mmCIF file of N, CA and C in Angstrom:
data_model
loop_
_atom_site.group_PDB
_atom_site.id
_atom_site.type_symbol
_atom_site.label_atom_id
_atom_site.label_comp_id
_atom_site.label_asym_id
_atom_site.label_seq_id
_atom_site.Cartn_x
_atom_site.Cartn_y
_atom_site.Cartn_z
ATOM 1 N N CYS A 18 14.458 25.887 -15.462
ATOM 2 C CA CYS A 18 13.190 25.865 -16.482
ATOM 3 C C CYS A 18 13.043 24.426 -16.917
ATOM 4 N N MET A 19 13.681 23.534 -17.243
ATOM 5 C CA MET A 19 13.441 22.256 -17.772
ATOM 6 C C MET A 19 12.327 21.508 -16.754
ATOM 7 N N PHE A 20 12.406 21.770 -15.301
ATOM 8 C CA PHE A 20 11.414 21.234 -14.496
ATOM 9 C C PHE A 20 10.052 21.801 -14.498
ATOM 10 N N GLU A 21 10.031 23.154 -14.876
ATOM 11 C CA GLU A 21 8.588 23.805 -15.267
ATOM 12 C C GLU A 21 8.162 23.257 -16.518
ATOM 13 N N ALA A 22 8.846 23.040 -17.407
ATOM 14 C CA ALA A 22 8.452 22.522 -18.677
ATOM 15 C C ALA A 22 7.936 21.145 -18.391
ATOM 16 N N MET A 23 8.803 20.385 -17.714
ATOM 17 C CA MET A 23 8.195 18.889 -17.352
ATOM 18 C C MET A 23 6.615 19.027 -16.345
ATOM 19 N N LYS A 24 6.678 19.940 -15.487
ATOM 20 C CA LYS A 24 5.530 20.151 -14.818
ATOM 21 C C LYS A 24 4.428 20.328 -15.713
ATOM 22 N N LEU A 25 4.601 21.245 -16.708
ATOM 23 C CA LEU A 25 3.395 21.505 -17.651
ATOM 24 C C LEU A 25 3.201 20.643 -18.841
ATOM 25 N N LYS A 26 3.661 19.573 -18.865
ATOM 26 C CA LYS A 26 3.750 18.395 -19.705
ATOM 27 C C LYS A 26 4.236 18.800 -21.096
ATOM 28 N N CYS A 27 5.142 19.741 -21.008
ATOM 29 C CA CYS A 27 5.925 19.883 -22.284
ATOM 30 C C CYS A 27 6.899 18.884 -22.692
ATOM 31 N N LYS A 28 7.042 18.829 -23.738
ATOM 32 C CA LYS A 28 8.080 17.651 -24.367
ATOM 33 C C LYS A 28 9.578 18.503 -23.965
ATOM 34 N N THR A 29 10.434 17.839 -23.381
ATOM 35 C CA THR A 29 11.753 18.388 -22.756
ATOM 36 C C THR A 29 12.722 17.792 -23.233
ATOM 37 N N LEU A 30 13.835 18.235 -24.102
ATOM 38 C CA LEU A 30 15.058 17.559 -24.255
ATOM 39 C C LEU A 30 16.043 18.451 -23.652
ATOM 40 N N LEU A 31 17.376 17.888 -23.554
ATOM 41 C CA LEU A 31 18.198 18.629 -22.948
ATOM 42 C C LEU A 31 19.476 18.501 -23.910
ATOM 43 N N TYR A 32 19.887 19.754 -24.014
ATOM 44 C CA TYR A 32 21.115 20.020 -24.940
ATOM 45 C C TYR A 32 22.160 20.669 -24.386
ATOM 46 N N ALA A 33 23.342 19.866 -23.924
ATOM 47 C CA ALA A 33 24.424 20.419 -22.848
ATOM 48 C C ALA A 33 25.638 20.193 -23.681
ATOM 49 N N THR A 34 26.138 20.941 -24.734
ATOM 50 C CA THR A 34 27.412 20.834 -25.343
ATOM 51 C C THR A 34 28.609 20.971 -24.562
ATOM 52 N N ASP A 35 28.419 21.548 -23.473
ATOM 53 C CA ASP A 35 29.727 21.740 -22.465
ATOM 54 C C ASP A 35 29.489 21.071 -21.221
ATOM 55 N N LEU A 36 28.558 20.055 -21.111
ATOM 56 C CA LEU A 36 28.183 19.009 -19.869
ATOM 57 C C LEU A 36 29.518 18.476 -19.416
ATOM 58 N N ASP A 37 30.396 17.889 -20.201
ATOM 59 C CA ASP A 37 31.810 17.246 -19.516
ATOM 60 C C ASP A 37 32.699 18.404 -18.648
ATOM 61 N N LYS A 38 32.728 19.669 -19.551
ATOM 62 C CA LYS A 38 33.356 20.669 -19.147
ATOM 63 C C LYS A 38 32.890 21.015 -17.648
ATOM 64 N N TYR A 39 31.523 21.161 -17.553
ATOM 65 C CA TYR A 39 30.876 21.873 -16.769
ATOM 66 C C TYR A 39 31.067 21.006 -15.540
ATOM 67 N N LEU A 40 30.755 19.575 -15.674
ATOM 68 C CA LEU A 40 30.993 18.703 -14.687
ATOM 69 C C LEU A 40 32.398 18.564 -13.919
ATOM 70 N N LYS A 41 33.154 18.540 -14.846
ATOM 71 C CA LYS A 41 34.585 18.578 -14.241
ATOM 72 C C LYS A 41 35.207 19.860 -13.676
ATOM 73 N N GLU A 42 34.845 21.080 -14.245
ATOM 74 C CA GLU A 42 35.420 22.181 -14.020
ATOM 75 C C GLU A 42 34.730 23.238 -13.059
ATOM 76 N N GLU A 43 33.488 22.961 -13.083
ATOM 77 C CA GLU A 43 32.499 23.946 -12.306
ATOM 78 C C GLU A 43 32.098 23.281 -10.994
ATOM 79 N N ARG A 44 30.802 22.877 -11.107
ATOM 80 C CA ARG A 44 30.260 22.360 -9.704
ATOM 81 C C ARG A 44 29.432 21.077 -10.317
ATOM 82 N N GLY A 45 28.787 20.432 -9.255
ATOM 83 C CA GLY A 45 27.893 19.238 -9.562
ATOM 84 C C GLY A 45 26.310 19.813 -9.698
ATOM 85 N N MET A 46 25.562 18.839 -9.784
ATOM 86 C CA MET A 46 24.010 19.175 -10.136
ATOM 87 C C MET A 46 23.404 18.767 -8.861
ATOM 88 N N TYR A 47 22.306 19.243 -8.871
ATOM 89 C CA TYR A 47 21.216 18.904 -7.538
ATOM 90 C C TYR A 47 20.494 17.333 -8.051
ATOM 91 N N PHE A 48 20.555 17.015 -9.444
ATOM 92 C CA PHE A 48 20.019 15.910 -9.837
ATOM 93 C C PHE A 48 21.051 15.143 -10.852
ATOM 94 N N ASP A 49 21.090 13.893 -10.954
ATOM 95 C CA ASP A 49 21.863 13.080 -11.966
ATOM 96 C C ASP A 49 21.163 13.352 -13.316
ATOM 97 N N ILE A 50 21.853 14.119 -14.013
ATOM 98 C CA ILE A 50 21.406 14.716 -15.183
ATOM 99 C C ILE A 50 21.247 13.668 -16.479
ATOM 100 N N PHE A 51 21.939 12.405 -16.004
ATOM 101 C CA PHE A 51 21.943 11.298 -16.974
ATOM 102 C C PHE A 51 20.733 10.286 -16.698
ATOM 103 N N ASN A 52 19.989 10.754 -15.604
ATOM 104 C CA ASN A 52 18.873 10.097 -15.161
ATOM 105 C C ASN A 52 17.595 10.857 -15.129
ATOM 106 N N LEU A 53 17.541 11.897 -15.793
ATOM 107 C CA LEU A 53 16.379 12.732 -15.923
ATOM 108 C C LEU A 53 15.423 12.145 -16.863
ATOM 109 N N PRO A 54 14.157 12.426 -16.875
ATOM 110 C CA PRO A 54 13.236 11.964 -17.920
ATOM 111 C C PRO A 54 13.538 12.572 -19.222
ATOM 112 N N ALA A 55 14.253 13.622 -19.481
ATOM 113 C CA ALA A 55 14.233 14.439 -20.682
ATOM 114 C C ALA A 55 15.597 13.742 -21.301
ATOM 115 N N PRO A 56 15.672 13.487 -22.377
ATOM 116 C CA PRO A 56 16.683 12.904 -23.234
ATOM 117 C C PRO A 56 17.733 13.885 -23.108
ATOM 118 N N LEU A 57 19.065 13.534 -23.203
ATOM 119 C CA LEU A 57 20.265 14.518 -23.053
ATOM 120 C C LEU A 57 21.088 14.327 -24.523
ATOM 121 N N SER A 58 21.361 15.429 -24.783
ATOM 122 C CA SER A 58 22.321 15.135 -26.309
ATOM 123 C C SER A 58 23.445 16.271 -25.780
ATOM 124 N N LYS A 59 24.598 15.864 -26.264
ATOM 125 C CA LYS A 59 25.873 16.786 -25.853
ATOM 126 C C LYS A 59 26.318 17.347 -27.465
ATOM 127 N N ASN A 60 25.878 17.002 -28.477
ATOM 128 C CA ASN A 60 26.173 17.600 -29.903
ATOM 129 C C ASN A 60 25.070 17.493 -30.759
ATOM 130 N N MET A 61 25.102 18.143 -31.853
ATOM 131 C CA MET A 61 24.005 18.345 -32.862
ATOM 132 C C MET A 61 23.854 17.024 -33.485
ATOM 133 N N GLU A 62 24.598 16.053 -33.722
ATOM 134 C CA GLU A 62 23.929 14.957 -34.103
ATOM 135 C C GLU A 62 23.388 13.962 -33.068
ATOM 136 N N GLU A 63 23.542 13.911 -31.784
ATOM 137 C CA GLU A 63 22.681 13.416 -30.925
ATOM 138 C C GLU A 63 21.449 13.986 -30.704
ATOM 139 N N LEU A 64 21.331 15.202 -31.038
ATOM 140 C CA LEU A 64 20.039 15.995 -30.626
ATOM 141 C C LEU A 64 19.245 15.555 -31.919
ATOM 142 N N ILE A 65 19.707 15.644 -33.159
ATOM 143 C CA ILE A 65 18.830 14.997 -34.211
ATOM 144 C C ILE A 65 18.422 13.884 -33.990
ATOM 145 N N ASP A 66 19.325 12.877 -33.466
ATOM 146 C CA ASP A 66 18.869 11.458 -33.234
ATOM 147 C C ASP A 66 17.775 11.448 -32.227
ATOM 148 N N THR A 67 17.966 12.192 -31.199
ATOM 149 C CA THR A 67 17.026 12.253 -30.119
ATOM 150 C C THR A 67 15.763 12.844 -30.347
ATOM 151 N N ILE A 68 15.564 13.591 -31.571
ATOM 152 C CA ILE A 68 14.334 14.045 -31.821
ATOM 153 C C ILE A 68 13.658 13.076 -32.915
ATOM 154 N N LYS A 69 14.414 12.411 -33.595
ATOM 155 C CA LYS A 69 13.885 11.550 -34.739
ATOM 156 C C LYS A 69 13.447 10.292 -33.785
ATOM 157 N N ASP A 70 14.142 9.795 -32.701
ATOM 158 C CA ASP A 70 13.794 8.662 -31.984
ATOM 159 C C ASP A 70 12.994 8.952 -30.664
ATOM 160 N N PHE A 71 12.461 10.204 -30.756
ATOM 161 C CA PHE A 71 11.836 10.591 -29.357
ATOM 162 C C PHE A 71 10.482 9.569 -29.197
ATOM 163 N N ASP A 72 10.453 8.858 -28.062
ATOM 164 C CA ASP A 72 9.112 8.005 -27.839
ATOM 165 C C ASP A 72 8.335 9.076 -26.790
ATOM 166 N N GLU A 73 7.194 9.289 -27.244
ATOM 167 C CA GLU A 73 6.428 10.032 -26.201
ATOM 168 C C GLU A 73 5.988 9.381 -24.993
ATOM 169 N N ASN A 74 5.494 7.952 -25.227
ATOM 170 C CA ASN A 74 5.010 7.248 -24.306
ATOM 171 C C ASN A 74 6.186 7.008 -23.007
ATOM 172 N N VAL A 75 7.523 6.684 -23.704
ATOM 173 C CA VAL A 75 8.451 6.365 -22.709
ATOM 174 C C VAL A 75 8.532 7.518 -21.918
ATOM 175 N N TYR A 76 8.596 8.648 -22.535
ATOM 176 C CA TYR A 76 9.016 10.016 -21.918
ATOM 177 C C TYR A 76 7.838 10.376 -20.858
ATOM 178 N N GLU A 77 6.707 10.224 -21.417
ATOM 179 C CA GLU A 77 5.795 10.385 -20.475
ATOM 180 C C GLU A 77 5.692 9.773 -19.119
ATOM 181 N N GLN A 78 5.808 8.302 -19.383
ATOM 182 C CA GLN A 78 6.035 7.573 -18.118
ATOM 183 C C GLN A 78 7.222 7.923 -17.122
ATOM 184 N N LYS A 79 8.491 8.296 -17.659
ATOM 185 C CA LYS A 79 9.643 8.911 -16.893
ATOM 186 C C LYS A 79 9.193 10.168 -16.322
ATOM 187 N N ARG A 80 8.297 11.204 -17.123
ATOM 188 C CA ARG A 80 8.125 12.328 -16.364
ATOM 189 C C ARG A 80 7.542 12.301 -15.181
ATOM 190 N N LYS A 81 6.204 11.437 -15.386
ATOM 191 C CA LYS A 81 5.223 11.585 -14.500
ATOM 192 C C LYS A 81 5.835 10.641 -13.251
ATOM 193 N N LYS A 82 6.589 9.651 -13.183
ATOM 194 C CA LYS A 82 7.520 9.122 -12.228
ATOM 195 C C LYS A 82 8.437 10.268 -11.586
ATOM 196 N N PHE A 83 8.982 10.857 -12.265
ATOM 197 C CA PHE A 83 10.046 11.877 -11.900
ATOM 198 C C PHE A 83 9.229 13.188 -11.223
ATOM 199 N N ILE A 84 8.399 13.566 -11.787
ATOM 200 C CA ILE A 84 7.489 14.582 -11.019
ATOM 201 C C ILE A 84 7.004 14.129 -9.799
ATOM 202 N N GLY A 85 6.543 12.724 -9.733
ATOM 203 C CA GLY A 85 5.961 12.340 -8.310
ATOM 204 C C GLY A 85 6.949 12.036 -7.427
ATOM 205 N N THR A 86 8.368 11.868 -8.030
ATOM 206 C CA THR A 86 9.475 11.760 -6.626
ATOM 207 C C THR A 86 9.702 13.199 -6.476
ATOM 208 N N ILE A 87 10.001 13.984 -7.087
ATOM 209 C CA ILE A 87 10.348 15.429 -6.525
ATOM 210 C C ILE A 87 9.333 16.261 -6.057
ATOM 211 N N GLY A 88 7.984 15.797 -6.309
ATOM 212 C CA GLY A 88 7.016 16.648 -5.831
ATOM 213 C C GLY A 88 6.576 18.231 -6.318
ATOM 214 N N TYR A 89 5.658 18.463 -6.562
ATOM 215 C CA TYR A 89 5.166 19.853 -6.821
ATOM 216 C C TYR A 89 4.265 20.347 -6.136
ATOM 217 N N TYR A 90 4.620 21.021 -5.031
ATOM 218 C CA TYR A 90 3.445 21.493 -4.360
ATOM 219 C C TYR A 90 3.093 23.108 -4.081
ATOM 220 N N TYR A 91 3.520 23.695 -5.403
ATOM 221 C CA TYR A 91 3.022 25.013 -5.501
ATOM 222 C C TYR A 91 2.112 25.262 -6.801
ATOM 223 N N GLU A 92 1.094 24.316 -6.889
ATOM 224 C CA GLU A 92 0.055 24.645 -8.239
ATOM 225 C C GLU A 92 -0.104 25.688 -8.422
ATOM 226 N N ASN A 93 -0.712 26.439 -7.330
ATOM 227 C CA ASN A 93 -0.949 28.071 -7.200
ATOM 228 C C ASN A 93 0.053 28.890 -7.010
ATOM 229 N N GLY A 94 1.185 28.655 -7.158
ATOM 230 C CA GLY A 94 2.145 29.571 -6.575
ATOM 231 C C GLY A 94 2.267 30.931 -7.383
ATOM 232 N N PRO A 95 1.918 31.012 -8.489
ATOM 233 C CA PRO A 95 1.859 32.339 -9.255
ATOM 234 C C PRO A 95 0.642 33.066 -8.836
ATOM 235 N N GLU A 96 -0.541 32.536 -8.301
ATOM 236 C CA GLU A 96 -1.508 33.336 -7.608
ATOM 237 C C GLU A 96 -1.175 33.748 -6.466
ATOM 238 N N ILE A 97 -0.574 32.843 -5.618
ATOM 239 C CA ILE A 97 -0.133 33.247 -4.069
ATOM 240 C C ILE A 97 0.912 34.598 -4.261
ATOM 241 N N ILE A 98 1.812 34.596 -5.062
ATOM 242 C CA ILE A 98 2.557 35.520 -5.437
ATOM 243 C C ILE A 98 1.903 36.886 -5.973
ATOM 244 N N SER A 99 1.233 36.634 -6.808
ATOM 245 C CA SER A 99 0.295 37.869 -7.375
ATOM 246 C C SER A 99 -0.397 38.658 -6.175
ATOM 247 N N ASN A 100 -1.256 37.722 -5.375
ATOM 248 C CA ASN A 100 -2.102 38.057 -4.404
ATOM 249 C C ASN A 100 -1.155 38.959 -3.486
ATOM 250 N N ARG A 101 0.104 38.360 -3.013
ATOM 251 C CA ARG A 101 0.751 38.970 -2.184
ATOM 252 C C ARG A 101 1.348 40.117 -2.479
ATOM 253 N N ILE A 102 1.594 40.470 -3.681
ATOM 254 C CA ILE A 102 2.161 41.562 -4.267
ATOM 255 C C ILE A 102 1.217 42.750 -3.933
ATOM 256 N N ASP A 103 -0.269 42.209 -4.328
ATOM 257 C CA ASP A 103 -1.242 43.275 -4.425
ATOM 258 C C ASP A 103 -1.304 43.747 -3.080
ATOM 259 N N SER A 104 -1.426 42.762 -2.098
ATOM 260 C CA SER A 104 -1.740 42.874 -0.646
ATOM 261 C C SER A 104 -0.641 44.183 -0.400
ATOM 262 N N VAL A 105 0.579 43.898 -0.684
ATOM 263 C CA VAL A 105 1.583 44.800 -0.190
ATOM 264 C C VAL A 105 1.389 46.405 -0.883
ATOM 265 N N ILE A 106 1.165 46.203 -2.128
ATOM 266 C CA ILE A 106 0.625 47.607 -2.873
ATOM 267 C C ILE A 106 -0.416 48.199 -2.001
ATOM 268 N N LYS A 107 -1.152 47.540 -1.834
ATOM 269 C CA LYS A 107 -2.525 48.317 -1.110
ATOM 270 C C LYS A 107 -2.159 48.612 0.302
ATOM 271 N N GLY A 108 -1.219 48.205 0.749
ATOM 272 C CA GLY A 108 -0.644 48.639 2.186
ATOM 273 C C GLY A 108 -1.248 47.594 3.188
ATOM 274 N N GLU A 109 -1.732 46.260 2.909
ATOM 275 C CA GLU A 109 -2.138 45.352 3.576
ATOM 276 C C GLU A 109 -1.310 44.511 4.228
ATOM 277 N N SER A 110 -0.165 44.594 4.150
ATOM 278 C CA SER A 110 1.016 43.438 4.512
ATOM 279 C C SER A 110 0.253 42.301 4.963
#
């Protein structure tokens, strides 16, 4: 959902208190979490500092670059899904 928030131009912060354990004991990630546009905090002090020091301009530049890099091609995805559900319900397959 962080990607959806970024796409919708919402300010996004990552708060991952269990990140080190997750990376060590669980599995990897699709993206390098340390290089995402959203600032990462691993504890409450970091989160408070991140909020205090949040630079909207820097975040916005990073967000735009990231969205451009990964691409978003389903601008009308919810509409497509809704129309498909309607057609199935109506028996139009």
